[in-house]
Coordinates of C-alpha atoms and ligand atoms in Angstrom, one line a residue:
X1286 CA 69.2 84.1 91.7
X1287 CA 67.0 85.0 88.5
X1288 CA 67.4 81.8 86.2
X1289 CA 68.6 82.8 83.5
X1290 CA 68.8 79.6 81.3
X1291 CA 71.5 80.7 78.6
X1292 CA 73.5 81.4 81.9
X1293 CA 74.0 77.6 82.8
X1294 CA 75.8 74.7 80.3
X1295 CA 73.0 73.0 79.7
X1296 CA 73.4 69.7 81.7
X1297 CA 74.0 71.9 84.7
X1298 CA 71.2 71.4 87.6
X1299 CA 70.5 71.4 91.6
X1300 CA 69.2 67.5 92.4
X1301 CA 68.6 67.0 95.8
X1302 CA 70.3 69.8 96.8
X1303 CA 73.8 68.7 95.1
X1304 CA 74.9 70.8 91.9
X1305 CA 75.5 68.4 89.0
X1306 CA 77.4 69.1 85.5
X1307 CA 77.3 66.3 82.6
X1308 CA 75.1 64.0 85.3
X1309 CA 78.4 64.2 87.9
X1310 CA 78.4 66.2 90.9
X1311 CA 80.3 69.4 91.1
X1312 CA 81.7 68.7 94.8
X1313 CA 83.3 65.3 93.1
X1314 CA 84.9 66.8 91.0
X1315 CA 86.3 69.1 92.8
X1316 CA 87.6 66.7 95.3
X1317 CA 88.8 64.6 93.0
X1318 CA 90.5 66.9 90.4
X1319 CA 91.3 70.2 93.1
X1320 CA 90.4 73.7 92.2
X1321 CA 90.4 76.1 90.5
X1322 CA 89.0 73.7 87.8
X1323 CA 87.7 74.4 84.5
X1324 CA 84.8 72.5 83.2
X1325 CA 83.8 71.9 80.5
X1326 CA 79.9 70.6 79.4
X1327 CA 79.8 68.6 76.1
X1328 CA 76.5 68.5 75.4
X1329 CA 76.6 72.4 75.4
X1330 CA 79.7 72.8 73.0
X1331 CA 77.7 70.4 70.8
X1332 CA 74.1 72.0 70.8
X1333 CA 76.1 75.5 69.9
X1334 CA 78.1 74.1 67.6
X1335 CA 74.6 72.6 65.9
X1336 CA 72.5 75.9 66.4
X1337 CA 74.7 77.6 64.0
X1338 CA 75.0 74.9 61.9
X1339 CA 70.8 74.7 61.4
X1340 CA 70.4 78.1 61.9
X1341 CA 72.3 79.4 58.6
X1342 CA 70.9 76.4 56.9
X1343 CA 67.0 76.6 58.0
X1344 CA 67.6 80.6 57.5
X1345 CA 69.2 80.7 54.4
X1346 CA 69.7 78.7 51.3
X1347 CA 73.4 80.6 50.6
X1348 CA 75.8 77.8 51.2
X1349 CA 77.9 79.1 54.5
X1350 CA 80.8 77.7 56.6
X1351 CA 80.9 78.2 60.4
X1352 CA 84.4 79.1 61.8
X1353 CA 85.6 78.4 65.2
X1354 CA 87.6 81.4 66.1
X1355 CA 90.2 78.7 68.0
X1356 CA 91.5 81.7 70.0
X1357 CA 88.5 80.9 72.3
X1358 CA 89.4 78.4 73.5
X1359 CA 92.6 76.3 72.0
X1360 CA 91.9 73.2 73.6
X1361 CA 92.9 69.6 71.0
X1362 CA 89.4 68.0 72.4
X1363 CA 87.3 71.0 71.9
X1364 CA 88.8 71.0 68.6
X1365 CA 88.0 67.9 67.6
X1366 CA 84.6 68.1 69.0
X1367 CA 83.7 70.9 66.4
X1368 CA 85.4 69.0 63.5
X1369 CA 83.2 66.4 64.1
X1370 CA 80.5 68.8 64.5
X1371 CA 81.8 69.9 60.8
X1372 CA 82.7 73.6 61.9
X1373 CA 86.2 74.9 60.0
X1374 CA 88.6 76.7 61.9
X1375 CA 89.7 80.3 62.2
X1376 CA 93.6 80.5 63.6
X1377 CA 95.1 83.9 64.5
X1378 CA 98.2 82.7 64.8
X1379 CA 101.0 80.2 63.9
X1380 CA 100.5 78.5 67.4
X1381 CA 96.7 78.2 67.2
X1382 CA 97.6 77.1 63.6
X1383 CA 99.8 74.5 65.2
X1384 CA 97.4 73.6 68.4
X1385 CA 94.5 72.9 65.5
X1386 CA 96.6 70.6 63.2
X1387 CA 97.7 68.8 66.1
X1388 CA 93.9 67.8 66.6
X1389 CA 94.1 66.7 63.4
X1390 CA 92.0 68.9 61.4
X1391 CA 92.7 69.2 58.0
X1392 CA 94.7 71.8 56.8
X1393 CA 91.9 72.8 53.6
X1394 CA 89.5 73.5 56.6
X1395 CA 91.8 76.4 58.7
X1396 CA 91.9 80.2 58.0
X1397 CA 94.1 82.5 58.8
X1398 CA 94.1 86.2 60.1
X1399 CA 95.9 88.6 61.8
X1400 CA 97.1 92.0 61.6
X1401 CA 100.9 91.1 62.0
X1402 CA 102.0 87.6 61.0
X1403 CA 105.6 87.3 60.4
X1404 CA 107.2 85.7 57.8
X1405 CA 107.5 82.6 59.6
X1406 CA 103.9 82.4 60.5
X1407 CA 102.7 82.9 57.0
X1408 CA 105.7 80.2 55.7
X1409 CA 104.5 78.1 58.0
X1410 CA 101.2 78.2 56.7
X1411 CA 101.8 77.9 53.1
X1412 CA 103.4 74.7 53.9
X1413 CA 100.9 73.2 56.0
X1414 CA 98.7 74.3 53.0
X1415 CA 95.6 75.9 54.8
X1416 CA 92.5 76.8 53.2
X1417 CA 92.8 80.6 53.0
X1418 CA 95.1 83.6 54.4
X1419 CA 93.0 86.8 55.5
X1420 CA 94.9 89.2 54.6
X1421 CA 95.2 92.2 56.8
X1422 CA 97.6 94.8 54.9
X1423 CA 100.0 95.3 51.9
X1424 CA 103.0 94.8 54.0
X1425 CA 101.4 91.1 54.0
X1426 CA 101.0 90.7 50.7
X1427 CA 104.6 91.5 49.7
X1428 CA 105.6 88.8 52.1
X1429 CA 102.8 86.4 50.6
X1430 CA 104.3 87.2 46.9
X1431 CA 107.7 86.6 48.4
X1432 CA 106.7 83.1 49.8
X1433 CA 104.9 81.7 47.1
X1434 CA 107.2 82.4 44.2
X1435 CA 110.4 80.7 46.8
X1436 CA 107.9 77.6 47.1
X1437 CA 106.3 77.8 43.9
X1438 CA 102.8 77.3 45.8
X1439 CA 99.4 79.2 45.5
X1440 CA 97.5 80.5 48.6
X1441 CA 93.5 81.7 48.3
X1442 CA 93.3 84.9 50.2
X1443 CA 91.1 87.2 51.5
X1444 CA 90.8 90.6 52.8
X1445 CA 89.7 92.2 55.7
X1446 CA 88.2 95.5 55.4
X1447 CA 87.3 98.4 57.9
X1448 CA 83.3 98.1 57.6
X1449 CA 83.5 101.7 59.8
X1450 CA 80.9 99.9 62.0
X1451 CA 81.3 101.6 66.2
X1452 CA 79.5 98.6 68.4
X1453 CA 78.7 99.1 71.8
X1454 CA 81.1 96.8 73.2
X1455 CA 84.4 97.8 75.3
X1456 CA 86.3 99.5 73.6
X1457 CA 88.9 96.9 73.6
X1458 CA 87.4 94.4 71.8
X1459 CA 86.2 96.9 69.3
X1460 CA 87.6 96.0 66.0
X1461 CA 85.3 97.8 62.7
X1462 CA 85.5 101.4 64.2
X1463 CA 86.9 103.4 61.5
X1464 CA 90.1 103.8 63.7
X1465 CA 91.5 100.4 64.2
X1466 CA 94.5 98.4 63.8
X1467 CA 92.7 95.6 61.6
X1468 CA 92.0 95.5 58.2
X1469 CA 92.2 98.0 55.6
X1470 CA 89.7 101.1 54.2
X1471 CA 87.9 99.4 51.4
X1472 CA 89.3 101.8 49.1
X1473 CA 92.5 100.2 49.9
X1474 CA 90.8 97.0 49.8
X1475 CA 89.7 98.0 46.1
X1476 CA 92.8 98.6 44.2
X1477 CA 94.5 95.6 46.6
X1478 CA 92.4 93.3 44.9
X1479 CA 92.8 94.9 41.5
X1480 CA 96.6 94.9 41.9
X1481 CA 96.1 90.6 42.8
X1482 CA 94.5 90.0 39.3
X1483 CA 97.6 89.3 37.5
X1484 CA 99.2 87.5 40.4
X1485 CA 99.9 83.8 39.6
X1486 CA 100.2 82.4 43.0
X1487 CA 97.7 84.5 44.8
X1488 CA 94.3 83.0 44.3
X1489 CA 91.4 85.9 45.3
X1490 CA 88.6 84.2 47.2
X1491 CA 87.0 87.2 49.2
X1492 CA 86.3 90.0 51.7
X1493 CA 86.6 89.3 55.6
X1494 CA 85.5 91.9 58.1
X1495 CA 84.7 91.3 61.9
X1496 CA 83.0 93.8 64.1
X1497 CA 84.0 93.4 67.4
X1498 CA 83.3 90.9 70.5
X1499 CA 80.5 90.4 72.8
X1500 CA 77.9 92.4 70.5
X1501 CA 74.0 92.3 71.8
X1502 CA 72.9 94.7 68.4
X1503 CA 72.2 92.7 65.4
X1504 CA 71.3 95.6 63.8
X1505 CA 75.1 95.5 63.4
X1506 CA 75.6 93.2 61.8
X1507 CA 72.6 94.4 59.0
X1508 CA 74.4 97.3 58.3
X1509 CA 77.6 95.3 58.5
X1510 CA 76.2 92.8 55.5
X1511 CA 74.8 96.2 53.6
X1512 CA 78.9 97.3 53.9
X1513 CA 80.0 93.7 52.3
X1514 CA 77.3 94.3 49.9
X1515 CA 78.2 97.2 48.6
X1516 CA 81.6 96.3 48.5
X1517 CA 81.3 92.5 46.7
X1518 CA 78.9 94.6 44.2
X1519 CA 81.8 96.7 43.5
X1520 CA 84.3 94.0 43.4
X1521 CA 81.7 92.4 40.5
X1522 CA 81.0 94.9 38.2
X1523 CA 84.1 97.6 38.9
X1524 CA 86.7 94.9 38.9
X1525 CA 84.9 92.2 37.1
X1526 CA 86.5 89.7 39.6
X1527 CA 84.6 86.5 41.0
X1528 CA 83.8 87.0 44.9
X1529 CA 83.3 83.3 46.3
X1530 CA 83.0 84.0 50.0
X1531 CA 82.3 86.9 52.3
X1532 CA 82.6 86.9 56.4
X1533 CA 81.0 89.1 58.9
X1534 CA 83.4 87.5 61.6
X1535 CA 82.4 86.7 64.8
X1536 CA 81.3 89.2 68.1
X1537 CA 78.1 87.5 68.8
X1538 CA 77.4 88.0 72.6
X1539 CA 76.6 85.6 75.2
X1540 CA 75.0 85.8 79.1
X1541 CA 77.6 86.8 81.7
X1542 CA 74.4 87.7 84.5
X1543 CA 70.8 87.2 84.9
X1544 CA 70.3 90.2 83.6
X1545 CA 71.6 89.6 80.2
X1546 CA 69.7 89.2 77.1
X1547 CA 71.6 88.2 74.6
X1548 CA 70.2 88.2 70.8
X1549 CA 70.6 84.4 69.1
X1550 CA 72.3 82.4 66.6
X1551 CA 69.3 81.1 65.2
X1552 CA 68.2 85.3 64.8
X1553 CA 72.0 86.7 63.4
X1554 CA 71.6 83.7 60.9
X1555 CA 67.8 85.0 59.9
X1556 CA 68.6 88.6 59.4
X1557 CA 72.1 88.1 58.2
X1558 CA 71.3 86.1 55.1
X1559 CA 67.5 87.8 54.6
X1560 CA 69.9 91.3 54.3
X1561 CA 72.6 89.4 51.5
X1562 CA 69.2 87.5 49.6
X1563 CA 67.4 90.6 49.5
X1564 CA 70.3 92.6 47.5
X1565 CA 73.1 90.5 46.8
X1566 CA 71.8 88.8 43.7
X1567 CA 75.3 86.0 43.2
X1568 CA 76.5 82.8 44.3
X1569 CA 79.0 83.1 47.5
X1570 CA 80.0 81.7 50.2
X1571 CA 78.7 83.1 53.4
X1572 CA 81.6 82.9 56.3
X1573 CA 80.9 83.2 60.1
X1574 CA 83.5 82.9 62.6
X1575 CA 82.3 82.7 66.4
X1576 CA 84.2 81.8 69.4
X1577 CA 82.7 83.0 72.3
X1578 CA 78.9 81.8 71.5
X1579 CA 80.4 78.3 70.8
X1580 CA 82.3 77.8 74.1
X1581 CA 81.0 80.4 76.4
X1582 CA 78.2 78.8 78.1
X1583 CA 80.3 75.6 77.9
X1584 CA 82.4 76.4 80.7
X1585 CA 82.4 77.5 84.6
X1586 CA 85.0 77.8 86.8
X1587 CA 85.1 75.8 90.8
X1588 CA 86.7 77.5 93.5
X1589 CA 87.4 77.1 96.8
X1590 CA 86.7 79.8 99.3
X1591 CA 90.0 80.3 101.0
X1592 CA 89.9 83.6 103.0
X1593 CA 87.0 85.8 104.5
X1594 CA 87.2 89.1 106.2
X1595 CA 84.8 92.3 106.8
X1596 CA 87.0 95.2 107.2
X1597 CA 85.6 98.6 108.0
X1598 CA 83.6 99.1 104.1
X1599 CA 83.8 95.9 102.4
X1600 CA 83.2 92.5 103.3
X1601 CA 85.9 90.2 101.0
X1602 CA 85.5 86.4 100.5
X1603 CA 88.8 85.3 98.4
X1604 CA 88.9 82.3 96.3
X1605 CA 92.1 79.8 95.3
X1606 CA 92.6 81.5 91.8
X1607 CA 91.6 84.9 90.0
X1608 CA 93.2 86.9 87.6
X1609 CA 95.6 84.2 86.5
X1610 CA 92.4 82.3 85.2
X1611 CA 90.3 85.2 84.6
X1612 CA 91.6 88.1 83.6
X1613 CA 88.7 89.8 81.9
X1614 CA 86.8 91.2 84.8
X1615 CA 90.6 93.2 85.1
X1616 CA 91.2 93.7 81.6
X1617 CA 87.8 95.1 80.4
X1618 CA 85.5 95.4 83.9
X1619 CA 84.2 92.3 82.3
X1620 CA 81.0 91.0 85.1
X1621 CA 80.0 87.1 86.1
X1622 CA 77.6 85.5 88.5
X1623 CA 79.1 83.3 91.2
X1624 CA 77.3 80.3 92.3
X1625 CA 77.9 79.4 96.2
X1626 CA 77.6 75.7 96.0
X1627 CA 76.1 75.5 100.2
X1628 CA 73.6 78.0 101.0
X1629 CA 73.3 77.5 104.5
X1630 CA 74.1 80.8 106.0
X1631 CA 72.5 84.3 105.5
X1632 CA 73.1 86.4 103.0
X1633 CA 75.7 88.9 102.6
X1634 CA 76.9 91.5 100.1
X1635 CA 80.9 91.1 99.7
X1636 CA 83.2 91.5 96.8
X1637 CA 84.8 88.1 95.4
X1638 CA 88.6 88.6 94.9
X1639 CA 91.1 86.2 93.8
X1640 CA 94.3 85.4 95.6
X1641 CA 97.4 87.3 93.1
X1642 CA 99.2 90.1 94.3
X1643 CA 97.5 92.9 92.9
X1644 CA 94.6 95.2 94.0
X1645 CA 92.7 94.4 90.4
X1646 CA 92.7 91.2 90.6
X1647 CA 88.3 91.1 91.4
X1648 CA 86.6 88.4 90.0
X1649 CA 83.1 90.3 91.0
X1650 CA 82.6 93.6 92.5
X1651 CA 79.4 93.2 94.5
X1652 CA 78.2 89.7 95.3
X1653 CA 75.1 89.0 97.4
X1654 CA 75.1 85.5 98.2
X1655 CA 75.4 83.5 101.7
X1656 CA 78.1 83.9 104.0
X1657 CA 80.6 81.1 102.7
X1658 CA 82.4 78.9 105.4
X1659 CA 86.3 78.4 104.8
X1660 CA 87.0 75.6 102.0
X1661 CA 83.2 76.1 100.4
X1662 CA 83.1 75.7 96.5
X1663 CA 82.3 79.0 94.3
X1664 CA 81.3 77.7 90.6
X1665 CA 81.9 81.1 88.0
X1666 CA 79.3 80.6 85.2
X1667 CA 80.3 81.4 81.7
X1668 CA 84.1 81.2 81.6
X1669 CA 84.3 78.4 78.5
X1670 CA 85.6 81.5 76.2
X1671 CA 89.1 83.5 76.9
X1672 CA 89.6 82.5 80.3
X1673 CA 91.2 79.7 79.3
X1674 CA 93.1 80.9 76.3
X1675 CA 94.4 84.2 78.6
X1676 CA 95.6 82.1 81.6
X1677 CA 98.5 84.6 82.5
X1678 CA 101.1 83.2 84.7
X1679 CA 101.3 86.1 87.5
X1680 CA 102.6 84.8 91.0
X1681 CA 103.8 81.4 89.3
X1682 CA 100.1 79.8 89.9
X1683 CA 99.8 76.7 88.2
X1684 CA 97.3 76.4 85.3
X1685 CA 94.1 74.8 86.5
X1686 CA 93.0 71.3 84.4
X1687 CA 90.2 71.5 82.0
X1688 CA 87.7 68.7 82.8
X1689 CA 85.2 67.4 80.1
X1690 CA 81.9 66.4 81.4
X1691 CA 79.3 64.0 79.7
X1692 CA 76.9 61.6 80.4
X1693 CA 78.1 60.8 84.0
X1694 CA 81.6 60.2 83.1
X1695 CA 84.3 63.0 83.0
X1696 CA 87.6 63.2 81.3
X1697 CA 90.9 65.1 81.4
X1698 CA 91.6 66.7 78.4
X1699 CA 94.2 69.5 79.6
X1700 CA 96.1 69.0 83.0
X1701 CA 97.1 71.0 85.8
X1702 CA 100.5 72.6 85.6
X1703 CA 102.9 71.1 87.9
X1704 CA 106.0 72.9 89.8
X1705 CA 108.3 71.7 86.8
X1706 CA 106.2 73.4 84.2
X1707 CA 106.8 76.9 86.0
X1708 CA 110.7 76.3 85.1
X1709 CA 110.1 74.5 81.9
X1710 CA 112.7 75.9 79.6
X1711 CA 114.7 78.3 82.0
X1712 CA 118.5 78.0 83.1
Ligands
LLP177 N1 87.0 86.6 64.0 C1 88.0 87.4 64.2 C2 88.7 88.0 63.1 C3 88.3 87.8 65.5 O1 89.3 88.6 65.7 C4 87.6 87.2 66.6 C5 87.9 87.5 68.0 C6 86.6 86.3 66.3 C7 86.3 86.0 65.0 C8 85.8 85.6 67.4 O2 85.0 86.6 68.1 P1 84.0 86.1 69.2 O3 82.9 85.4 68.5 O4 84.7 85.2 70.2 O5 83.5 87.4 69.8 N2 89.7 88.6 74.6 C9 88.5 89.2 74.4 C10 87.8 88.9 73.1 C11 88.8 89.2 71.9 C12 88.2 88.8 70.6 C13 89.2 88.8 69.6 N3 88.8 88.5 68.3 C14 87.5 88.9 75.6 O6 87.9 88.1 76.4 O7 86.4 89.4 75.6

């Protein structure tokens, strides 16, 4: 296999022919905590979390918080990892809002976005007293005014406009084409934030935007800064409002294969703030918000090789889990790189399925790699963002445990389901 060094958490290596992660040997691990196992590297959460951190402030001298879009994955240890690592959070909903108070993160650090948060959510987040809404749409706002008058409390808000930005990325995790269920025309956007002037509990902080997920093109995000730009000038002069903060969102793409180059944190940081120095000429707040570059490479998923057959056209090698723990590759043709633990045997070219019911549930297409015997470990690089956090419970499989690696010493920090939890909370 190419090495492709963004591919592998970093502590991940082959010593004396034995895989290790965090200094412990895969094979342990999975003997002692079964597969399918998530794991998790430390070291490589932290050095993401830090590249953004000392990219945007080598890059640029426009203060700037970094979000973790929680959604990612929601895990309380992960969580707390970043606060430490002083990221803020971004919650889409009133469970991630819950998940990341329950790690203890202070409420003044969370925003919250959505395109449909009910009452309830947006109650319960008045109450816990986040940092900031990001408001979506005027059906929101009315619900916002509503809530704040009954508890006599302010919120800050901002506002997520359509940039009208198309990104080569699938097209389901497109989100700033100019047809999209997020976020508002800035016209809208315009007279929304004029009509907020003389609103006494409704505190005006900024514009939000966010392009999409997985993105290679940084030029997208240039032209998506020239967008806020524009906009925050208007908001200035043609509204004479104060703009404190601004966020392109998150979308930055990571290595799935060998064959991906990504573009960097440290280079979104330089062009991003050289485009807003250049020809935005006030104080703010620059916002980023990324998920999958913080927790991507963090992850991989072990296996164990439980069925093998050549039929007529295909060879198939089938592992213990799939689309329960990995929908993507069925949800957007989303590709990976396995790593076959024992290389003994020639090589083969097979497709890698998983065990569910369903003919979609391939975890890679084509794999060459050797011949696995029966009970042989399969390690799935990059799978530390939304594999996790869309576990889907088809065929009543048990939610692998999430095991944190560092230093030698591992650590439980989410368990495997047991048989009771499939019936938690049924009749
Ligand atoms: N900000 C907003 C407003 C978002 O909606 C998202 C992700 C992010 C930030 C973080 O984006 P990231 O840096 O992780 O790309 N389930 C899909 C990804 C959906 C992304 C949804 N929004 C997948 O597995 O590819």
């Amino acid at each position: 296999m190419l090495m492709n060094n963004e591919l592998f958490p970093i502590t991940m290596k082959k010593i004396n022919g034995n895989w290790e992660i965090g200094g412990i040997s895969i094979s342990h691990l999975a003997e002692k905590y079964e597969t399918p196992l998530y794991i998790l590297d430390k070291k490589t959460l932290i050095n993401q979390a830090r590249r953004y951190i000392n990219s945007w402030s080598t890059h640029s001298h426009i203060p700037f918080k970094v979000l973790f879009a929680v959604k990612a994955l929601p895990i309380l240890e992960v969580i707390r990892i970043f606060d430490k690592e002083r990221l803020n959070f971004l919650v889409s909903t009133a469970g991630e809002l819950y998940i990341t108070r329950k790690a203890g993160i202070n409420p003044k650090k969370i925003y919250f976005h959505g395109n449909a948060k009910t009452i309830k959510e947006l109650e319960y987040a008045i109450e816990e007293d986040i940092y900031a809404i990001i408001v979506d749409n005027f059906d929101e706002v009315e619900k916002i005014k509503f809530l704040t008058k009954k508890k006599n409390r302010e919120i800050n808000v901002l506002i997520r406009i359509i940039p009208n930005i198309e990104v080569n990325t699938h097209k389901s995790i497109r989100t700033g084409q100019i047809d999209t269920k997020f976020g508002l025309p800035i016209d809208d956007v315009l007279s929304l934030i004029s009509s907020l002037k003389n609103e006494p509990f409704i505190k005006f902080k900024g514009i939000h935007s966010h392009i999409g997920s997985q993105i290679y093109d940084l030029n997208a995000y240039i032209k998506l800064s020239e967008v806020l730009i524009k906009v925050g000038l208007e908001i200035i002069k043609e509204i004479g409002i104060n703009l404190e903060e601004m966020s392109i969102g998150g979308g930055l793409g990571i290595a799935y294969t060998p064959q991906d180059m990504p573009p960097s944190i440290e280079d979104l940081a330089k062009f991003v703030s050289e485009s807003f120095k250049k020809n935005f000429p006030y104080s703010f707040t620059l916002i980023c918000e990324p998920g999958r570059s913080l927790v991507g490479r963090a992850g991989i998923t072990l296996y164990r090789v439980e069925s093998r057959k050549n039929i007529n056209v295909r060879n198939y090698v089938a592992v213990d889990g799939g689309m329960s723990d990995n929908i993507r590759p069925t949800l957007y043709g989303a590709k990976y790189t396995a790593l076959f633990l024992n290389e003994y045997n020639e090589k083969k070219l097979f497709r890698l399925v998983g065990k569910h019911c369903e003919s979609g549930d391939i975890l890679i297409q084509e794999v060459e790699a050797p011949w696995p015997n029966l009970g042989d470990l399969v390690v799935i690089l990059s799978t530390g963002a939304y594999n996790f956090s869309m576990f889907n419970w088809y065929n009543a499989v048990l939610r692998p445990a999430v095991i944190m690696v560092e230093d030698g010493k591992e650590y439980i920090v989410v368990e495997r389901e047991k048989f009771e939890d499939l019936v938690r909370g049924q009749k």
